[in-house]
Every structure is written in C-alpha cells, then in structure tokens.
CSV table of C-alpha atoms in Angstrom, one decimal:
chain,number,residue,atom,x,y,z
A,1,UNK,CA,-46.2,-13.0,-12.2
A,2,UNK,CA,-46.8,-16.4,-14.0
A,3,UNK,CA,-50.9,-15.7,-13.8
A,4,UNK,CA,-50.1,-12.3,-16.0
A,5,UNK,CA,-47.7,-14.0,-18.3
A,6,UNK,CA,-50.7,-17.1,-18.8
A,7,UNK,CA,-53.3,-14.4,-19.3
A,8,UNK,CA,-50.7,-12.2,-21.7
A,9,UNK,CA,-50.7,-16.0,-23.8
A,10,UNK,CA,-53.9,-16.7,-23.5
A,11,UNK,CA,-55.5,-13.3,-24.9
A,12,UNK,CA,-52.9,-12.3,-27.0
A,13,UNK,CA,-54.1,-16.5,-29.0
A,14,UNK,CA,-57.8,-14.9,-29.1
A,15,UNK,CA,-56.9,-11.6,-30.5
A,16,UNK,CA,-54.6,-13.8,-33.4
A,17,UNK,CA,-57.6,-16.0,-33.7
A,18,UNK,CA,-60.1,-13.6,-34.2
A,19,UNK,CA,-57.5,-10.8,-36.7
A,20,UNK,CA,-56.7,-14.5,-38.8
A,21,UNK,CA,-60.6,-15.7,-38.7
A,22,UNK,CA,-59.2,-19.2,-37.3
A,23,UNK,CA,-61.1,-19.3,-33.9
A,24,UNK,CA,-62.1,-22.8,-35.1
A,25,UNK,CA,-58.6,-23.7,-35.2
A,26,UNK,CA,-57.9,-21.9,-31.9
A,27,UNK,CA,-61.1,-24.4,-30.5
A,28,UNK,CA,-59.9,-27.5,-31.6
A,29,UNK,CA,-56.4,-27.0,-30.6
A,30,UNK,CA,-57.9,-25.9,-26.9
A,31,UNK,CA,-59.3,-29.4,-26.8
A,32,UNK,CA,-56.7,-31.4,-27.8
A,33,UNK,CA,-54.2,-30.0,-25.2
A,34,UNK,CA,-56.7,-31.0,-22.7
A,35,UNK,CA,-57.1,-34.3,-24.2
A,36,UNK,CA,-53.2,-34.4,-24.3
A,37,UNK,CA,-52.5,-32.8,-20.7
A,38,UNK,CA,-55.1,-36.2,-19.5
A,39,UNK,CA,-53.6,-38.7,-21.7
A,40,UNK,CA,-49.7,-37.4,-20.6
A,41,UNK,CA,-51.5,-37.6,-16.9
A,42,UNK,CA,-52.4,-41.2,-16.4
A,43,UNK,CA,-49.2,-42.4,-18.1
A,44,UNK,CA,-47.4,-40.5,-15.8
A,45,UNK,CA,-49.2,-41.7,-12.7
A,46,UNK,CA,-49.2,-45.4,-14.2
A,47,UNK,CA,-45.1,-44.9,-14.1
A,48,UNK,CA,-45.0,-42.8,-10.8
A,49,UNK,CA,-47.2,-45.7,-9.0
A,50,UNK,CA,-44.6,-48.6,-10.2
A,51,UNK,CA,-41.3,-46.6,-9.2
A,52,UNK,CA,-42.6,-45.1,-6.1
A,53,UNK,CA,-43.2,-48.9,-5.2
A,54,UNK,CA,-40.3,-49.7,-5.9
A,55,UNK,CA,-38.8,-47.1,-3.8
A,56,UNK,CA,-40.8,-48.1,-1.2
A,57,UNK,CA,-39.7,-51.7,-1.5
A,58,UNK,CA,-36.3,-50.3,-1.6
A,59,UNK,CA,-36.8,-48.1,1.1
A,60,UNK,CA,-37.7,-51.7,3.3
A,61,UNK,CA,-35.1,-53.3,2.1
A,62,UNK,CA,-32.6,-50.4,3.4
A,63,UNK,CA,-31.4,-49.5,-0.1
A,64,UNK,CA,-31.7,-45.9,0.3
A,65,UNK,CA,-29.6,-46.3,4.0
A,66,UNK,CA,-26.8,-47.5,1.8
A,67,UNK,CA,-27.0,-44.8,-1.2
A,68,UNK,CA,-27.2,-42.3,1.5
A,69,UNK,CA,-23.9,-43.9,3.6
A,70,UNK,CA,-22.5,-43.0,-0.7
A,71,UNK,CA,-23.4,-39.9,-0.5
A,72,UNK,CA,-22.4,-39.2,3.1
A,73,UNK,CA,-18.8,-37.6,2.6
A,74,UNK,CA,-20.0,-35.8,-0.7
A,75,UNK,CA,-22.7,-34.6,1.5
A,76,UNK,CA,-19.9,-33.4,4.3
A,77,UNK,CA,-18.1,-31.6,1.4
A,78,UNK,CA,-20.7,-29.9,-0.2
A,79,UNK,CA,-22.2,-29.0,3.0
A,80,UNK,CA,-19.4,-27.9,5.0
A,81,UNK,CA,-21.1,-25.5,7.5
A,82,UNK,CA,-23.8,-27.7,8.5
A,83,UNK,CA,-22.7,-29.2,12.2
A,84,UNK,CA,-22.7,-32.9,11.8
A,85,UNK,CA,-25.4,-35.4,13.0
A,86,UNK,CA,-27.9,-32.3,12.1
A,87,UNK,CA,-31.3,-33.3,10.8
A,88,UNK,CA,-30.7,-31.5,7.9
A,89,UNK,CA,-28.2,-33.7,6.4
A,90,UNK,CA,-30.2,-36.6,6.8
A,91,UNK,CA,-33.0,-34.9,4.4
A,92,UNK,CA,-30.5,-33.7,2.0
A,93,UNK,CA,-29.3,-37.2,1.7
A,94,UNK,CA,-32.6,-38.5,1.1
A,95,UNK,CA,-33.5,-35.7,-1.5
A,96,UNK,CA,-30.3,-36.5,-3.1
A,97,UNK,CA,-31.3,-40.3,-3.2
A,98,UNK,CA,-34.5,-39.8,-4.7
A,99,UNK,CA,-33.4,-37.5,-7.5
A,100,UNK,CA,-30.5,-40.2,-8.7
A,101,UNK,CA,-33.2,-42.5,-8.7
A,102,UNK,CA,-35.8,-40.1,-11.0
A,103,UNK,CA,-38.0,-39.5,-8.3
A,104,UNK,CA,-38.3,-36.5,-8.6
A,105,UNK,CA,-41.8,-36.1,-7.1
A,106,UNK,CA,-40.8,-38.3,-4.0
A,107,UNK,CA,-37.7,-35.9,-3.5
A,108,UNK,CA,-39.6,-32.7,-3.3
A,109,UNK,CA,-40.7,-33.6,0.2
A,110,UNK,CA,-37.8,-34.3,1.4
A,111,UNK,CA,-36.3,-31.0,-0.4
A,112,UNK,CA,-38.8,-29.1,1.3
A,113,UNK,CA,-38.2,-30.4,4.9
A,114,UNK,CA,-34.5,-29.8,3.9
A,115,UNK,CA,-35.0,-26.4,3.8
A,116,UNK,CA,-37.1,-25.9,6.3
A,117,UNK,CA,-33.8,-27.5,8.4
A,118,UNK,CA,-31.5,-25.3,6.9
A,119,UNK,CA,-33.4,-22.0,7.4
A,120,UNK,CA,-33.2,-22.8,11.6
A,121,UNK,CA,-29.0,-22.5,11.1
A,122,UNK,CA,-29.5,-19.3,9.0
A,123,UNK,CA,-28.6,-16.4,11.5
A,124,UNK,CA,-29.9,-13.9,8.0
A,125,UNK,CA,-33.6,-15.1,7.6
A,126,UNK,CA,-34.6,-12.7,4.9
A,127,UNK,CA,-31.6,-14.2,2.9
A,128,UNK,CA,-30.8,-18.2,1.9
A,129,UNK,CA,-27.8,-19.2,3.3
A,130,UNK,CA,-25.1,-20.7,1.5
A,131,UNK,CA,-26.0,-24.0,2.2
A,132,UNK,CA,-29.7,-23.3,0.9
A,133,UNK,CA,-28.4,-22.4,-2.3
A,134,UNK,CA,-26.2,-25.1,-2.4
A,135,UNK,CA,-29.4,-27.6,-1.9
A,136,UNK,CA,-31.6,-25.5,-4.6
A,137,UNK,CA,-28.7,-25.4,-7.0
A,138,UNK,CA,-28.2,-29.8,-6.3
A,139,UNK,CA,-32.1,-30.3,-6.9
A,140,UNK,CA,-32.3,-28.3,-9.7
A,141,UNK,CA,-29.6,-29.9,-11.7
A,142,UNK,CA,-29.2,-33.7,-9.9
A,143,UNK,CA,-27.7,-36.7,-11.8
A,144,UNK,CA,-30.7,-39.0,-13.0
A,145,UNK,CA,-29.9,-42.5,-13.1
A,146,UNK,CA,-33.4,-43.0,-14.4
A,147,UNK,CA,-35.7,-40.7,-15.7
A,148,UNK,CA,-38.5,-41.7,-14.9
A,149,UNK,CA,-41.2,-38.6,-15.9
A,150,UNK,CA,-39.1,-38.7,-19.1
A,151,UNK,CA,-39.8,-42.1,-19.8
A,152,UNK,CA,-43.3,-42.0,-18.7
A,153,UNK,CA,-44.4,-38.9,-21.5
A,154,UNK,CA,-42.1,-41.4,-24.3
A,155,UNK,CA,-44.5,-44.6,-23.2
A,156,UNK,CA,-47.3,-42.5,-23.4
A,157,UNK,CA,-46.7,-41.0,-26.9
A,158,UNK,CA,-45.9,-44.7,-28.2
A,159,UNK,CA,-41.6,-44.5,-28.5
A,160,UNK,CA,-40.8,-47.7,-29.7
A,161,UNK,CA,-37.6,-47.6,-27.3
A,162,UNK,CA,-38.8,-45.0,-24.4
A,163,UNK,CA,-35.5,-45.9,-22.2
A,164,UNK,CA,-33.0,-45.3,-24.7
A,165,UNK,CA,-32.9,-42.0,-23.3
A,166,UNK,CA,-31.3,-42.9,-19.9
A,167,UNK,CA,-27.6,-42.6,-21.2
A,168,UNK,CA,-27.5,-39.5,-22.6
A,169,UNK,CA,-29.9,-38.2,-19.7
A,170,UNK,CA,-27.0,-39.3,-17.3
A,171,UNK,CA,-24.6,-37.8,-18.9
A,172,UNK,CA,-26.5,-34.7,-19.0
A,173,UNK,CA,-27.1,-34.6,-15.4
A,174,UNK,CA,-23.5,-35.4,-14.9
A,175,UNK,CA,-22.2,-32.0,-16.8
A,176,UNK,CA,-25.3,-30.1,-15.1
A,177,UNK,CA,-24.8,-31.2,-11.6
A,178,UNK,CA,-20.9,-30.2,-12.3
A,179,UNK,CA,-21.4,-27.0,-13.2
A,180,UNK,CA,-24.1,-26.0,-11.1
A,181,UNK,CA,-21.5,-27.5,-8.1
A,182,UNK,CA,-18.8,-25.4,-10.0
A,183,UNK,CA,-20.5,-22.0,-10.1
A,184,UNK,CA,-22.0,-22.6,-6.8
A,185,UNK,CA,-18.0,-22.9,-4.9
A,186,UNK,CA,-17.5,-20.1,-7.1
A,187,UNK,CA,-19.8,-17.6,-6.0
A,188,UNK,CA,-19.5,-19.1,-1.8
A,189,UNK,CA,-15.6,-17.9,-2.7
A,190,UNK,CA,-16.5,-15.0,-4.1
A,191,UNK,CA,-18.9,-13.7,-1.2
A,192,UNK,CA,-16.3,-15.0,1.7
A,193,UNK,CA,-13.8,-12.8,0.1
A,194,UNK,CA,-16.1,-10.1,-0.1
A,195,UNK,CA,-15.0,-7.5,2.6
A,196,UNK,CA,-18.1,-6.8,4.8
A,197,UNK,CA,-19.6,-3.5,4.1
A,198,UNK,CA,-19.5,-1.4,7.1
A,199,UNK,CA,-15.9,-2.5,8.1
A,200,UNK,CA,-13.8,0.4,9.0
A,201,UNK,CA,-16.8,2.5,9.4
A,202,UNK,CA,-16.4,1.9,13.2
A,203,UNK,CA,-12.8,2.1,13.9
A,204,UNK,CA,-11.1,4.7,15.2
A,205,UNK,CA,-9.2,7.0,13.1
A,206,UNK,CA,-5.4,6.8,13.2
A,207,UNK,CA,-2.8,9.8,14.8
A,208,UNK,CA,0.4,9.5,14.2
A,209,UNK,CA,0.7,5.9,13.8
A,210,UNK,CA,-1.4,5.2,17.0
A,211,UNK,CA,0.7,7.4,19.5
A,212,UNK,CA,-0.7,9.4,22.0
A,213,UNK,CA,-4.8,10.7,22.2
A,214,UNK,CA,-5.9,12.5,19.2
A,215,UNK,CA,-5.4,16.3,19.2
A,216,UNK,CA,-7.7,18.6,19.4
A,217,UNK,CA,-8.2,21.2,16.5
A,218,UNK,CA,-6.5,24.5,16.6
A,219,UNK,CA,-8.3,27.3,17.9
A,220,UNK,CA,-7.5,29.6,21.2
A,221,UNK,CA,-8.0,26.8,23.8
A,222,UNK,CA,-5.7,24.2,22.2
A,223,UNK,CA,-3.7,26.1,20.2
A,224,UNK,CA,-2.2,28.3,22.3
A,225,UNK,CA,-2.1,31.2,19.6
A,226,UNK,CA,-4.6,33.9,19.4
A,227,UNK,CA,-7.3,34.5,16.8
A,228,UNK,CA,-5.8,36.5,13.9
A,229,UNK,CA,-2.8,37.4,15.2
A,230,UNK,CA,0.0,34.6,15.3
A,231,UNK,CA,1.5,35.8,18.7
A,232,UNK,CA,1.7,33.3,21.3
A,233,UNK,CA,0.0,33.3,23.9
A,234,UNK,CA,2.1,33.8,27.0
C-alpha cells in the first residue's frame, strides 16, 4: 500500500511539473533531497556509532542490568499475564532500556525478539494478544531520555544548540507513553468485560425454572388429546 501511495506522489509531481512547465524545478529539487537524504545519513551514523558505543560500554559495565532491575515491577504491572522468569520479559526490558536511552535502532532488535516471545503464549495466533499490544503501544510512544536521531538531523543542519531539545522531548514522551498506557488498560478492560460471543448459544434452554425434563410438544402422542377434536383420549 505504501509502494501505490509513493508512486500516487511521485506521478501526480510529474504531471504538476509538466501542466506548470517547471520540470526544471522538479529536477533540481529531485537532487537535492538526495543530496539531503546523504548528508542527513552520515550525520546520523556519525551519532548512532558514538551512542551505540556507549551503550555497549554501558552494557559491560552492567548499566542496562540495573535500568532493567528499574523497570522490573513496572514491567510486572504492565505485563501482568506473562508467567514470570519468561524470556519475554527479559527482552521487553531491554527494549524498554534502549528506547529511554534514544536507541531507538538498538531497541528494534530487541522489540522484535520480544514479539516473537510473546506470540509463543498467544493461544489466538491470527490475533496480537494483549500483551503484544501492550509492547507495540510502549515502543511506539517510549520516554526518551535522549534523543539521539533527533539530535543527530539538528547537528547535521548546523543548530547552534542541537540538545536543547531533550527537555521538551522528555516531557513529550512522558505525556505520550501516559496515554498510550492509559488507552491501552482501557481497551484490555473493555475486551475482558466483553461477554464472549457464542455464550448461551450452547446452554440448555430453561423449563420451568429447571424442574423436571423438558416436555414434549403437544400433538396425539404427548398430548393425550386428539387431532381436531378436544376430547380426551381415554
């Protein structure tokens, strides 16, 4: 679906160029986003190569351990139906580690393997399980201590100040990450309240409060009356 909408762009900015008579405009804008997209690209890896060595020098030093002992009994809360001392915990942790820290990169492997964890406790597999939504709605909208792509793209377009961005980014990730927690309880409460859709379908019907075998219907073996007539059948 993203190919078509691309293409849609794409041909519907020829067709403009050609109507206005500014393919030359169209050309030269063509080549500076691709001058742009390589620019934006080593800045970004020069960034990504100094955090993730950091994180690795963290990682040694048993700094993630410790954020993930934090985030243990938020973990336990938000996770509730995931048994304890299950694999998956231990990559939601270190997904969740890795986002606080800007990583985002670094946590999509871990997100990933997360997943993959999760979908072994589904009993539904065609459908993500609570928990899986839980994790997708957490990695979507984690808190950022440092954000470090952010950063990167402010370097690389010459901010004067490229980090003054990482307290208003916190506190954005603080309101995001509350209400994606927020609607996420709300629809798990919503769907456990949800009666199940075939209940009653299979349950016997009710006769006279539950006394006695059903009756069967009238007629001239049950009824003891016979057909037309009214008279009883002696």
């Amino acid at each position: 679906m993203v190919n078509f909408i691309w293409l849609f762009f794409i041909a519907a900015s020829f067709v403009a160029a050609i109507l206005n008579g500014r393919m030359d405009a169209l050309t030269e804008a063509a080549f500076e986003g691709a001058k742009s997209g390589v620019t934006v690209s080593f800045g970004l890896i020069s960034v990504m190569v100094f955090w993730l060595g950091l994180m690795r020098v963290g990682e040694d030093a048993g700094l993630l351990r410790k954020i993930a002992v934090l985030l243990q009994p938020a973990v336990r809360f938000l996770f509730p139906d995931v048994p304890k001392g299950h694999p998956a915990l231990g990559y939601i942790m270190s997904n969740m580690s890795a986002n606080i820290l800007g990583l985002g990169n670094a946590a999509t492997p871990m997100g990933i393997k997360a997943m993959q964890e999760l979908q072994k406790l589904n009993p539904h597999k065609e459908t993500a399980s609570a928990a899986m939504c839980t994790l997708l709605a957490l990695n979507t909208s984690s808190i950022t201590l440092v954000p470090t792509t952010l950063i990167a793209i402010r370097m690389t377009y010459g901010s004067v100040n490229p980090a003054e961005i990482v307290g208003t980014t916190l506190a954005a990730t603080l309101v995001a990450t509350a209400a994606a927690i927020a609607a996420d309880r709300w629809y798990r409460h919503r769907y456990n309240r949800k009666p199940p859709r075939d209940a009653g379908r299979d349950a016997p019907p009710a006769h006279g409060g539950g006394a006695g075998p059903p009756q069967p219907p009238p007629g001239p073996a049950a009824g003891g009356f016979g057909q037309g007539k009214g008279e009883a059948v002696v």
